[in-house]
Coordinates of C-alpha atoms and ligand atoms in Angstrom, one line a residue:
Chain A
X1 CA 114.4 -47.0 100.8
X2 CA 113.3 -50.1 98.9
X3 CA 111.8 -48.9 95.7
X4 CA 113.9 -47.0 93.1
X5 CA 111.8 -44.0 92.3
X6 CA 111.5 -43.5 88.5
X7 CA 113.0 -40.2 87.1
X8 CA 110.0 -38.0 86.6
X9 CA 109.8 -34.2 85.9
X10 CA 109.5 -32.2 89.1
X11 CA 106.1 -30.5 89.8
X12 CA 106.0 -26.7 90.2
X13 CA 106.4 -24.9 93.5
X14 CA 102.7 -24.1 93.4
X15 CA 101.8 -27.7 92.8
X16 CA 104.1 -28.9 95.5
X17 CA 102.4 -26.5 97.9
X18 CA 99.0 -27.7 96.9
X19 CA 99.9 -31.4 97.2
X20 CA 101.6 -30.9 100.6
X21 CA 98.5 -29.2 101.8
X22 CA 96.5 -32.1 100.6
X23 CA 98.6 -34.6 102.6
X24 CA 98.6 -32.4 105.7
X25 CA 94.9 -32.1 105.6
X26 CA 94.5 -35.9 105.2
X27 CA 96.7 -36.4 108.3
X28 CA 94.6 -33.9 110.3
X29 CA 91.3 -35.6 109.3
X30 CA 92.7 -38.9 110.5
X31 CA 93.9 -37.4 113.8
X32 CA 90.5 -36.0 114.3
X33 CA 88.7 -39.3 113.4
X34 CA 86.9 -37.6 110.5
X35 CA 87.0 -40.9 108.5
X36 CA 84.1 -40.2 106.2
X37 CA 85.7 -36.9 105.1
X38 CA 89.0 -38.8 104.7
X39 CA 87.2 -41.3 102.4
X40 CA 86.1 -38.3 100.4
X41 CA 89.7 -37.5 99.6
X42 CA 90.2 -40.9 98.1
X43 CA 89.6 -41.7 94.4
X44 CA 86.9 -44.3 93.9
X45 CA 89.4 -46.5 92.2
X46 CA 91.8 -46.3 95.2
X47 CA 94.4 -49.0 95.7
X48 CA 95.7 -48.6 99.3
X49 CA 98.6 -51.0 99.7
X50 CA 100.9 -51.8 102.6
X51 CA 102.8 -55.0 101.9
X52 CA 104.4 -57.2 104.6
X53 CA 108.1 -56.6 104.7
X54 CA 110.3 -59.8 104.5
X55 CA 113.8 -60.1 105.7
X56 CA 115.6 -61.6 102.7
X57 CA 119.1 -61.9 101.5
X58 CA 120.1 -59.6 98.6
X59 CA 120.7 -62.5 96.2
X60 CA 117.3 -63.9 97.1
X61 CA 115.0 -61.0 96.5
X62 CA 111.2 -61.1 96.2
X63 CA 109.6 -59.5 93.2
X64 CA 110.0 -56.0 94.7
X65 CA 113.0 -56.8 96.9
X66 CA 111.6 -56.9 100.4
X67 CA 108.0 -57.3 99.4
X68 CA 105.8 -58.9 96.8
X69 CA 102.4 -58.0 95.4
X70 CA 101.2 -61.7 95.8
X71 CA 102.4 -62.0 99.4
X72 CA 100.7 -61.1 102.6
X73 CA 100.0 -57.5 103.3
X74 CA 98.8 -55.2 106.1
X75 CA 96.5 -53.4 103.6
X76 CA 95.7 -54.4 100.1
X77 CA 92.5 -52.5 99.9
X78 CA 90.0 -51.0 97.5
X79 CA 87.3 -48.5 98.4
X80 CA 84.9 -51.2 99.6
X81 CA 87.5 -52.5 102.1
X82 CA 88.4 -49.1 103.4
X83 CA 84.7 -48.3 103.9
X84 CA 84.4 -51.6 105.9
X85 CA 87.3 -50.6 108.1
X86 CA 85.7 -47.2 108.8
X87 CA 82.4 -49.0 109.5
X88 CA 84.1 -51.0 112.2
X89 CA 85.6 -47.8 113.8
X90 CA 82.0 -46.4 113.9
X91 CA 80.3 -49.3 115.7
X92 CA 79.5 -48.6 119.4
X93 CA 80.7 -52.1 120.0
X94 CA 84.3 -51.4 118.8
X95 CA 85.3 -52.1 122.4
X96 CA 89.0 -51.5 121.7
X97 CA 88.3 -48.0 120.4
X98 CA 86.6 -46.8 123.6
X99 CA 88.3 -45.0 125.3
X100 CA 89.5 -43.6 122.0
X101 CA 93.0 -44.2 120.5
X102 CA 94.7 -40.8 120.2
X103 CA 96.5 -40.2 117.1
X104 CA 99.2 -37.9 115.6
X105 CA 100.2 -38.3 112.0
X106 CA 103.4 -36.4 111.0
X107 CA 104.1 -36.1 107.3
X108 CA 107.5 -34.9 106.0
X109 CA 110.0 -35.2 103.1
X110 CA 107.3 -34.3 100.6
X111 CA 108.4 -34.4 97.0
X112 CA 106.1 -34.0 93.9
X113 CA 106.6 -35.2 90.4
X114 CA 104.5 -35.2 87.3
X115 CA 103.3 -38.8 86.6
X116 CA 103.0 -40.1 83.1
X117 CA 99.2 -40.7 83.5
X118 CA 97.1 -37.7 82.7
X119 CA 96.3 -35.2 85.5
X120 CA 98.3 -37.3 87.9
X121 CA 101.2 -36.6 90.3
X122 CA 103.6 -39.0 91.9
X123 CA 104.1 -37.8 95.5
X124 CA 106.7 -39.3 97.8
X125 CA 106.6 -38.6 101.6
X126 CA 107.6 -40.0 104.9
X127 CA 105.4 -40.4 107.9
X128 CA 105.5 -41.0 111.6
X129 CA 102.3 -42.3 113.2
X130 CA 102.1 -42.0 116.9
X131 CA 99.2 -43.7 118.7
X132 CA 98.4 -43.8 122.4
X133 CA 95.8 -45.8 124.1
X134 CA 94.8 -46.3 127.6
X135 CA 97.0 -44.6 130.3
X136 CA 100.4 -45.6 128.9
X137 CA 100.3 -47.5 125.7
X138 CA 102.3 -45.8 122.9
X139 CA 103.0 -47.1 119.4
X140 CA 105.1 -45.4 116.8
X141 CA 105.1 -46.6 113.2
X142 CA 107.2 -44.8 110.6
X143 CA 107.8 -45.3 106.9
X144 CA 107.7 -44.1 103.4
X145 CA 104.8 -43.6 101.1
X146 CA 104.6 -43.5 97.3
X147 CA 101.3 -41.8 96.2
X148 CA 99.5 -41.2 92.9
X149 CA 97.3 -38.2 93.4
X150 CA 94.9 -37.3 90.6
X151 CA 93.3 -34.0 89.7
X152 CA 89.6 -34.6 89.1
X153 CA 86.5 -32.6 88.8
X154 CA 86.0 -33.1 92.5
X155 CA 89.5 -31.8 93.3
X156 CA 92.7 -33.8 94.2
X157 CA 92.0 -37.4 94.9
X158 CA 94.4 -40.1 96.3
X159 CA 94.4 -42.8 93.6
X160 CA 97.2 -45.1 94.8
X161 CA 99.2 -45.4 97.9
X162 CA 102.1 -47.7 98.6
X163 CA 103.2 -47.7 102.2
X164 CA 106.5 -49.2 103.2
X165 CA 107.8 -49.6 106.7
X166 CA 111.3 -50.8 107.5
X167 CA 110.2 -53.4 110.0
X168 CA 109.9 -57.1 109.2
X169 CA 108.2 -57.6 112.6
X170 CA 105.6 -55.0 113.6
X171 CA 106.4 -53.9 117.1
X172 CA 102.9 -53.6 118.2
X173 CA 99.7 -55.6 118.3
X174 CA 97.8 -53.9 115.6
X175 CA 97.4 -50.9 113.2
X176 CA 94.1 -49.4 114.2
X177 CA 94.7 -46.3 112.0
X178 CA 95.4 -45.4 108.4
X179 CA 98.9 -44.4 107.4
Chain B
X1 CA 124.9 -88.9 115.1
X2 CA 127.0 -86.5 117.1
X3 CA 125.3 -83.4 115.7
X4 CA 121.9 -84.2 117.2
X5 CA 121.3 -81.6 119.9
X6 CA 121.8 -82.4 123.6
X7 CA 118.5 -82.3 125.4
X8 CA 118.1 -80.5 128.7
X9 CA 118.3 -82.1 132.2
X10 CA 114.7 -81.7 133.3
X11 CA 114.4 -79.7 136.5
X12 CA 112.0 -80.5 139.3
X13 CA 108.5 -79.1 139.2
X14 CA 107.8 -75.9 141.0
X15 CA 106.8 -76.7 144.6
X16 CA 103.8 -74.5 144.7
X17 CA 102.5 -75.2 141.2
X18 CA 99.4 -77.0 142.5
X19 CA 97.9 -73.7 143.6
X20 CA 97.9 -72.0 140.1
X21 CA 95.1 -74.1 138.7
X22 CA 92.6 -76.8 139.5
X23 CA 90.8 -77.8 136.3
X24 CA 88.5 -80.3 138.1
X25 CA 87.1 -77.3 139.9
X26 CA 87.2 -75.2 136.7
X27 CA 89.6 -72.6 137.9
X28 CA 93.0 -71.1 137.0
X29 CA 94.8 -68.0 138.2
X30 CA 96.2 -65.0 136.5
X31 CA 99.7 -66.0 137.9
X32 CA 100.1 -68.4 135.0
X33 CA 100.1 -65.5 132.6
X34 CA 102.7 -63.4 134.3
X35 CA 105.1 -65.4 136.4
X36 CA 108.7 -65.4 135.1
X37 CA 109.4 -68.6 137.1
X38 CA 106.6 -70.5 135.4
X39 CA 107.6 -69.2 132.1
X40 CA 111.2 -70.6 132.5
X41 CA 109.6 -73.9 133.3
X42 CA 107.4 -73.7 130.1
X43 CA 110.5 -73.2 127.9
X44 CA 112.0 -76.3 129.3
X45 CA 109.0 -78.6 129.8
X46 CA 106.6 -77.5 127.1
X47 CA 108.6 -75.9 124.3
X48 CA 111.7 -78.1 124.6
X49 CA 109.7 -81.2 124.6
X50 CA 106.5 -80.9 122.6
X51 CA 106.0 -81.1 118.8
X52 CA 106.0 -77.5 117.5
X53 CA 104.8 -76.4 114.1
X54 CA 107.9 -75.1 112.1
X55 CA 106.8 -74.9 108.4
X56 CA 104.3 -75.8 105.7
X57 CA 105.8 -78.1 103.0
X58 CA 104.8 -75.7 100.3
X59 CA 107.3 -73.2 101.8
X60 CA 110.0 -75.7 101.0
X61 CA 109.6 -76.8 97.5
X62 CA 113.1 -77.5 96.1
X63 CA 116.3 -78.8 97.7
X64 CA 117.9 -75.9 99.6
X65 CA 114.6 -74.0 100.2
X66 CA 114.6 -72.9 103.8
X67 CA 112.8 -70.8 106.3
X68 CA 113.9 -69.6 109.7
X69 CA 111.6 -69.6 112.7
X70 CA 111.7 -70.3 116.4
X71 CA 110.8 -73.3 118.6
X72 CA 110.0 -71.6 121.8
X73 CA 112.7 -69.0 122.0
X74 CA 115.3 -71.2 120.2
X75 CA 116.0 -70.1 116.7
X76 CA 116.0 -72.7 114.0
X77 CA 116.5 -73.2 110.3
X78 CA 114.1 -75.5 108.5
X79 CA 115.6 -76.8 105.2
X80 CA 114.6 -79.1 102.4
X81 CA 117.2 -81.9 101.8
X82 CA 118.4 -83.5 98.6
X83 CA 116.4 -86.7 99.3
X84 CA 113.2 -84.7 99.8
X85 CA 113.2 -84.9 103.6
X86 CA 113.2 -81.9 105.8
X87 CA 115.8 -81.2 108.5
X88 CA 115.7 -78.6 111.3
X89 CA 118.8 -77.1 112.8
X90 CA 119.5 -74.8 115.6
X91 CA 120.2 -71.4 113.9
X92 CA 123.4 -71.0 116.0
X93 CA 127.0 -71.7 114.9
X94 CA 128.7 -74.5 116.8
X95 CA 131.9 -72.3 117.0
X96 CA 130.9 -69.3 119.1
X97 CA 127.1 -69.5 118.8
X98 CA 126.6 -66.7 116.3
X99 CA 123.4 -66.7 114.3
X100 CA 124.0 -68.5 111.0
X101 CA 121.1 -67.6 108.9
X102 CA 119.7 -64.1 109.1
X103 CA 117.1 -64.2 106.4
X104 CA 113.5 -65.4 107.0
X105 CA 113.3 -67.5 103.9
X106 CA 115.1 -68.2 100.6
X107 CA 116.9 -70.9 98.7
X108 CA 120.6 -71.8 99.2
X109 CA 123.3 -74.3 98.8
X110 CA 124.5 -73.8 102.3
X111 CA 124.9 -71.4 105.2
X112 CA 128.1 -69.5 106.0
X113 CA 128.7 -68.0 109.5
X114 CA 129.6 -64.3 109.4
X115 CA 132.0 -64.5 112.3
X116 CA 134.9 -66.8 111.4
X117 CA 133.5 -68.2 108.2
X118 CA 132.5 -71.7 109.1
X119 CA 130.3 -73.0 106.2
X120 CA 127.7 -75.7 106.3
X121 CA 125.9 -77.6 103.6
X122 CA 122.1 -77.9 103.7
X123 CA 122.4 -81.2 105.5
X124 CA 124.1 -79.2 108.3
X125 CA 127.6 -80.7 107.7
X126 CA 130.6 -78.4 108.4
X127 CA 132.2 -78.3 105.0
X128 CA 134.8 -75.5 105.3
X129 CA 136.3 -72.7 107.4
X130 CA 138.2 -69.6 106.7
X131 CA 141.9 -70.4 107.4
X132 CA 141.1 -74.1 107.3
X133 CA 144.8 -75.1 107.6
X134 CA 145.1 -74.1 111.2
X135 CA 142.2 -76.3 112.2
X136 CA 144.0 -79.3 110.7
X137 CA 147.0 -78.5 112.8
X138 CA 144.7 -78.8 115.9
X139 CA 143.5 -82.2 114.7
X140 CA 140.0 -80.7 114.4
X141 CA 137.3 -83.3 113.5
X142 CA 134.9 -81.5 111.2
X143 CA 132.3 -84.2 111.3
X144 CA 131.6 -83.5 115.0
X145 CA 130.9 -79.8 114.5
X146 CA 128.0 -79.5 112.1
X147 CA 124.9 -77.6 112.8
X148 CA 123.0 -79.0 115.7
X149 CA 120.1 -81.1 114.5
X150 CA 116.7 -81.1 116.1
X151 CA 115.9 -84.6 117.3
X152 CA 112.6 -85.4 115.5
X153 CA 110.9 -83.9 112.4
X154 CA 107.7 -85.2 110.9
X155 CA 104.8 -83.9 109.0
X156 CA 101.0 -84.4 108.7
X157 CA 99.2 -83.3 105.5
X158 CA 101.8 -80.6 104.7
X159 CA 102.2 -79.3 108.3
X160 CA 105.7 -79.8 109.4
X161 CA 106.4 -80.3 113.1
X162 CA 109.6 -80.8 115.1
X163 CA 110.5 -81.6 118.6
X164 CA 113.8 -81.2 120.4
X165 CA 113.1 -84.2 122.5
X166 CA 114.2 -87.6 121.2
X167 CA 112.0 -89.3 123.8
X168 CA 108.9 -87.5 122.7
X169 CA 106.1 -89.7 121.4
X170 CA 105.7 -89.9 117.6
X171 CA 103.8 -87.0 116.0
X172 CA 101.0 -89.5 115.1
X173 CA 100.6 -90.4 118.7
X174 CA 101.0 -86.8 119.9
X175 CA 98.2 -85.6 117.5
X176 CA 96.1 -88.7 118.0
X177 CA 92.6 -88.4 116.6
X178 CA 92.9 -84.7 116.1
X179 CA 94.2 -85.5 112.6
X180 CA 90.7 -86.7 111.7
X181 CA 89.5 -83.1 112.3
X182 CA 92.6 -81.4 110.8
X183 CA 91.7 -83.1 107.5
X184 CA 88.5 -80.9 107.3
X185 CA 90.8 -77.9 106.5
X186 CA 94.1 -79.5 105.4
X187 CA 93.0 -82.4 103.2
X188 CA 89.5 -81.5 101.9
X189 CA 90.7 -81.5 98.2
X190 CA 93.0 -83.6 96.1
X191 CA 96.5 -82.0 96.2
X192 CA 96.1 -80.7 99.8
X193 CA 97.0 -77.1 100.8
X194 CA 99.6 -74.5 100.4
X195 CA 100.6 -71.3 102.1
X196 CA 100.2 -68.2 100.0
X197 CA 103.4 -66.1 100.1
X198 CA 104.9 -64.4 103.1
X199 CA 104.5 -64.2 106.8
X200 CA 103.2 -61.3 108.8
X201 CA 104.9 -60.9 112.2
X202 CA 103.6 -58.7 115.0
X203 CA 104.0 -58.3 118.7
X204 CA 101.5 -58.6 121.5
X205 CA 102.2 -57.9 125.2
X206 CA 100.3 -61.0 126.3
X207 CA 101.0 -64.5 127.5
X208 CA 101.1 -67.1 124.8
X209 CA 98.6 -69.3 126.6
X210 CA 95.8 -66.8 126.5
X211 CA 96.0 -66.6 122.8
X212 CA 96.4 -70.3 122.2
X213 CA 93.5 -71.0 124.5
X214 CA 91.3 -68.5 122.7
X215 CA 91.6 -70.7 119.5
X216 CA 91.5 -74.0 121.4
X217 CA 87.9 -73.5 122.4
X218 CA 86.7 -69.9 123.1
X219 CA 84.0 -69.2 120.6
X220 CA 82.2 -67.7 123.4
X221 CA 84.1 -64.4 123.0
X222 CA 83.3 -64.1 119.3
X223 CA 79.7 -62.9 119.5
X224 CA 80.7 -60.2 122.0
X225 CA 84.3 -59.2 121.2
X226 CA 83.8 -59.2 117.4
X227 CA 80.4 -57.6 117.2
X228 CA 81.8 -54.4 115.6
X229 CA 83.8 -56.4 113.0
X230 CA 80.9 -58.6 112.0
X231 CA 78.7 -55.6 111.6
X232 CA 81.3 -53.9 109.4
X233 CA 81.9 -57.0 107.3
X234 CA 78.4 -58.4 107.2
X235 CA 76.2 -55.6 108.1
X236 CA 74.9 -57.6 111.0
X237 CA 75.8 -59.3 114.2
X238 CA 77.9 -62.5 114.4
X239 CA 75.9 -65.7 114.0
X240 CA 74.4 -66.6 117.4
X241 CA 76.3 -69.7 118.3
X242 CA 73.8 -70.9 120.9
X243 CA 71.3 -71.2 118.1
X244 CA 73.3 -73.8 116.1
X245 CA 71.4 -77.2 116.3
X246 CA 74.6 -79.1 116.5
X247 CA 78.2 -78.2 117.6
X248 CA 81.1 -79.8 119.4
X249 CA 84.2 -79.2 121.4
X250 CA 86.8 -82.0 120.9
X251 CA 90.2 -82.4 122.5
X252 CA 93.1 -84.7 122.9
X253 CA 96.5 -84.3 124.6
X254 CA 95.7 -80.6 125.2
X255 CA 94.9 -79.9 121.5
X256 CA 91.4 -78.7 120.8
X257 CA 89.0 -78.1 117.9
X258 CA 85.6 -76.5 118.5
X259 CA 83.1 -76.4 115.6
X260 CA 79.6 -76.0 114.3
X261 CA 78.3 -77.8 111.3
X262 CA 77.1 -74.8 109.4
X263 CA 79.7 -75.2 106.6
X264 CA 80.3 -71.4 105.8
X265 CA 79.9 -69.4 109.0
X266 CA 83.6 -68.5 109.2
X267 CA 84.2 -67.8 105.6
X268 CA 81.1 -65.7 105.4
X269 CA 82.7 -63.0 107.6
X270 CA 85.3 -62.3 104.8
X271 CA 82.4 -60.7 103.0
X272 CA 83.2 -62.3 99.6
X273 CA 80.2 -64.2 98.2
X274 CA 82.5 -66.0 95.7
X275 CA 84.3 -67.6 98.6
X276 CA 81.1 -68.9 100.0
X277 CA 80.2 -70.2 96.6
X278 CA 83.5 -71.9 96.3
X279 CA 82.9 -73.7 99.6
X280 CA 79.5 -74.8 98.5
X281 CA 80.9 -76.0 95.2
X282 CA 83.6 -78.2 96.7
X283 CA 81.3 -79.5 99.4
X284 CA 80.0 -82.6 97.5
X285 CA 83.6 -83.7 96.7
X286 CA 84.6 -83.2 100.3
X287 CA 81.7 -85.3 101.4
X288 CA 82.9 -88.1 99.1
X289 CA 86.5 -87.7 100.3
X290 CA 85.9 -87.3 104.1
X291 CA 82.2 -88.1 104.6
X292 CA 79.2 -85.9 105.0
X293 CA 80.0 -84.9 108.6
X294 CA 83.4 -83.3 107.9
X295 CA 82.1 -81.7 104.7
X296 CA 80.0 -79.5 107.0
X297 CA 83.2 -78.3 108.7
X298 CA 85.2 -76.9 105.8
X299 CA 84.6 -73.2 106.7
X300 CA 82.1 -73.4 109.5
X301 CA 82.2 -71.4 112.7
X302 CA 85.2 -73.1 114.3
X303 CA 88.7 -72.7 115.6
X304 CA 91.6 -75.0 116.7
X305 CA 94.9 -75.1 118.5
X306 CA 97.4 -77.9 118.4
X307 CA 99.2 -77.8 121.7
X308 CA 101.1 -75.7 122.6
X309 CA 101.0 -72.8 120.2
X310 CA 99.8 -73.6 116.7
X311 CA 96.4 -72.4 115.8
X312 CA 94.1 -71.9 112.9
X313 CA 90.6 -70.8 111.8
X314 CA 89.0 -72.8 109.0
X315 CA 87.1 -70.5 106.6
X316 CA 89.1 -67.4 107.4
X317 CA 92.1 -69.7 106.6
X318 CA 94.5 -67.9 108.9
X319 CA 97.2 -70.1 110.3
X320 CA 99.4 -68.9 113.2
X321 CA 102.0 -69.6 115.8
X322 CA 102.0 -67.7 119.1
X323 CA 105.8 -67.6 119.7
X324 CA 106.6 -67.1 123.4
X325 CA 108.9 -64.1 124.1
X326 CA 108.8 -63.9 127.9
X327 CA 105.8 -64.4 130.2
X328 CA 104.0 -61.3 129.0
X329 CA 105.1 -61.0 125.3
X330 CA 104.6 -63.0 122.1
X331 CA 105.5 -62.6 118.5
X332 CA 102.6 -63.7 116.3
X333 CA 103.5 -65.3 113.0
X334 CA 100.6 -65.6 110.6
X335 CA 100.1 -67.3 107.3
X336 CA 97.3 -67.8 104.9
X337 CA 96.4 -71.4 103.8
X338 CA 94.5 -72.3 100.7
X339 CA 93.7 -75.4 98.7
X340 CA 96.4 -76.0 96.1
X341 CA 93.6 -76.8 93.5
X342 CA 91.6 -73.7 94.2
X343 CA 91.3 -71.2 91.2
X344 CA 93.9 -68.3 91.5
X345 CA 91.0 -65.8 92.0
X346 CA 89.8 -67.7 95.0
X347 CA 93.3 -67.9 96.5
X348 CA 93.7 -64.2 96.0
X349 CA 90.4 -63.5 97.8
X350 CA 91.5 -65.6 100.7
X351 CA 94.8 -63.8 100.9
X352 CA 93.1 -60.5 101.1
X353 CA 90.2 -61.7 103.3
X354 CA 92.3 -63.3 105.9
X355 CA 94.3 -60.1 106.2
X356 CA 91.2 -57.9 106.3
X357 CA 89.8 -59.9 109.2
X358 CA 92.6 -61.7 111.1
X359 CA 96.0 -59.9 110.9
X360 CA 97.4 -56.9 112.7
X361 CA 95.1 -54.7 110.5
X362 CA 92.3 -57.2 110.6
X363 CA 89.0 -55.8 111.8
X364 CA 88.4 -58.9 114.0
X365 CA 91.9 -59.3 115.4
X366 CA 92.1 -55.6 116.7
X367 CA 89.6 -56.4 119.4
X368 CA 91.3 -59.7 120.4
X369 CA 94.7 -58.1 121.0
X370 CA 93.3 -55.6 123.5
X371 CA 91.6 -58.4 125.5
X372 CA 94.6 -60.7 125.6
X373 CA 97.0 -58.0 126.7
X374 CA 94.9 -56.9 129.6
X375 CA 94.2 -60.5 130.7
X376 CA 98.0 -60.7 131.0
X377 CA 98.7 -57.2 132.4
X378 CA 96.2 -57.3 135.3
X379 CA 98.1 -60.3 136.7
X380 CA 101.0 -57.9 137.4
X381 CA 99.2 -57.2 140.7
X382 CA 100.4 -59.8 143.2
X383 CA 97.0 -60.0 144.8
X384 CA 95.1 -60.1 141.5
X385 CA 97.4 -62.8 140.2
X386 CA 96.4 -65.1 143.1
X387 CA 92.6 -64.8 142.5
X388 CA 90.6 -67.6 140.9
X389 CA 89.5 -67.2 137.3
X390 CA 86.5 -69.1 136.2
X391 CA 86.9 -71.7 133.4
X392 CA 84.0 -74.0 134.4
X393 CA 81.5 -74.0 131.5
X394 CA 80.2 -77.3 130.4
X395 CA 81.6 -79.5 133.2
X396 CA 79.3 -82.5 132.5
X397 CA 79.1 -82.4 128.8
X398 CA 81.3 -85.3 127.8
X399 CA 79.5 -87.4 125.2
X400 CA 80.2 -91.1 126.0
X401 CA 78.1 -92.5 123.1
X402 CA 79.4 -90.9 120.0
X403 CA 81.0 -92.2 116.8
X404 CA 83.3 -89.2 116.8
X405 CA 87.0 -89.7 117.7
X406 CA 88.7 -87.8 120.5
X407 CA 87.3 -86.5 123.8
X408 CA 84.0 -85.2 122.5
X409 CA 82.0 -82.6 124.4
X410 CA 78.6 -81.3 123.4
X411 CA 78.4 -77.8 122.1
X412 CA 81.1 -75.3 121.3
X413 CA 80.0 -72.8 123.9
X414 CA 81.9 -74.8 126.4
X415 CA 85.2 -74.4 128.2
X416 CA 86.0 -78.2 128.1
X417 CA 88.8 -77.6 125.5
X418 CA 90.2 -74.7 127.5
X419 CA 90.4 -76.9 130.6
X420 CA 91.9 -79.7 128.7
X421 CA 94.6 -77.3 127.3
X422 CA 95.5 -76.0 130.8
X423 CA 95.4 -79.5 132.2
X424 CA 97.9 -80.8 129.6
X425 CA 100.1 -77.8 130.2
X426 CA 99.9 -78.4 134.0
X427 CA 100.7 -82.1 133.6
X428 CA 103.7 -81.3 131.5
X429 CA 105.1 -78.9 134.0
X430 CA 104.7 -81.5 136.6
X431 CA 106.2 -84.4 134.6
X432 CA 110.0 -85.1 134.5
X433 CA 109.5 -87.5 131.6
X434 CA 106.8 -88.3 129.0
X435 CA 106.0 -91.5 130.9
X436 CA 104.9 -89.3 133.9
X437 CA 102.4 -87.4 131.8
X438 CA 99.0 -88.9 132.8
X439 CA 96.8 -90.1 130.0
X440 CA 93.5 -88.2 130.6
X441 CA 92.0 -89.1 127.2
X442 CA 88.6 -90.6 127.6
X443 CA 87.3 -90.9 124.0
X444 CA 88.2 -93.0 121.0
X445 CA 91.7 -92.8 119.6
X446 CA 90.6 -93.4 116.1
X447 CA 87.6 -92.7 113.9
X448 CA 85.2 -95.5 113.3
Ligands
FES501 S1 131.0 -68.2 115.5 FE1 130.5 -69.0 113.6 S2 132.5 -69.2 112.7 FE2 132.9 -68.5 114.7
FE2_502 FE1 88.7 -63.4 118.5

């Protein structure tokens, strides 16, 4: 979509299967509000980044085209920040989470490559996040993700995630989920 | 000049408007958040007349730097001129009305319309057309068909405002003594402020006034609404505002600023001790620059709205415009403001901190959106919309003997600013001209 994926060697069928299962599990944990277990799937050095998308002319691009690492973002988080977000979800006084938001995360277009860093994969995927709140609120966000997933002693861990949505204006009031 | 926009013929006030609020009695009704009829009047009598925030000067550094935004629902281009001034144009081609500039920001030598190729320089002059020869045959006068220019543009400490109305009072008069308070955030260091890059836009299904009013003077909600976020960020509850020894609500012409004097209450919720330290470090120089009093306001528990829809939080340093998109919808544009002179590391922490707390993913903002949407949506019910809503806290709290400028009320847990906001809104909807807007200011117009 926006980022030209570098040419990297393709992971094996077995690795692709394992990495897909990792992403699917992650999506299910989020749908089931198992945030602490979700945090366990993340590398302690995680960079979880969802830049704001800016509507710019082609001859006037930002550093990365439609986004820029120094510009505003939806998420530009490290582990501490993600833990804080989870902590808010867990407060009994998170009024806007009760009744609960009902989530479905759909992951598709999974491709896996061998990243240049040791024991690391570059995994591309697309997602659809559907949330419903109250009786009739429904929000759908979709986009593309570029992940770095590392094999560690504790199993596969998500080390980096870049989330790109096509929208320059978010069509809903918030993103009270992870993507 | 012929390219200045035509202003609207002002229609009569709605006949039954008197019923929707009575601020002396401290009541409004939900109807003002849901009525299409009232909304149409607002576009004409509020947004087509008032000074509206359009840009920060730091977004327009060089000649030809531009951003696009809206004034009410009218799309505009804000562009830096050769002589350093800033002009604002309707983002609509004078030929058939097509949108001229589609990008949200950039740098250019001019704008070319996609439809029939009319091209404009950055001063808005029509400089060429595709098939220009045939226009000459029709004795076309190019000088009359430039981009339509907004009547007045002015800025205060980097904040650029514009109004469609040539009759509107000057920006200085419009802001009045609120500028004295704006300085606490926008002029507390040499060099002033800048926006960090980018703008986050999101959509709420709420009326613009409920959001603007929240920032004009509703700290009351914070301790309750934001309990979960405070606990997540600080590990404890929001500071108990009623415990502050000294706090104020100040308003003027419908603008309002509510604040405590605790210096760091707002910045503290970003959970970055370095930011708290930065505020403490600059505080003595702020005291020298602005006086002891305002040095306590740099990042204190506070919020403000400049009427009608420009708001900010000192300390979290989020700056925003609630763009009206119908009676029950807004687009929220947010930016992050920092001191130009701040170290890069500090600017970066503010960029992330503002986003972590007050943005569509912000742990604080999440609980606001829900409230504002349902304050709006309940008024869909015809009966519900006609019921009184209470806005009567702090009726007798005006401070007559105070050195502070503006209409100064005691305590920030007070609905005085909210009443003043709705009163000014009500007065504008009833006034056919600026001279008919009653002057309800009671305090000092200038600081002593
Ligand atoms: S509409 Fe712009 S050139 Fe015709
Ligand atoms: Fe709030």
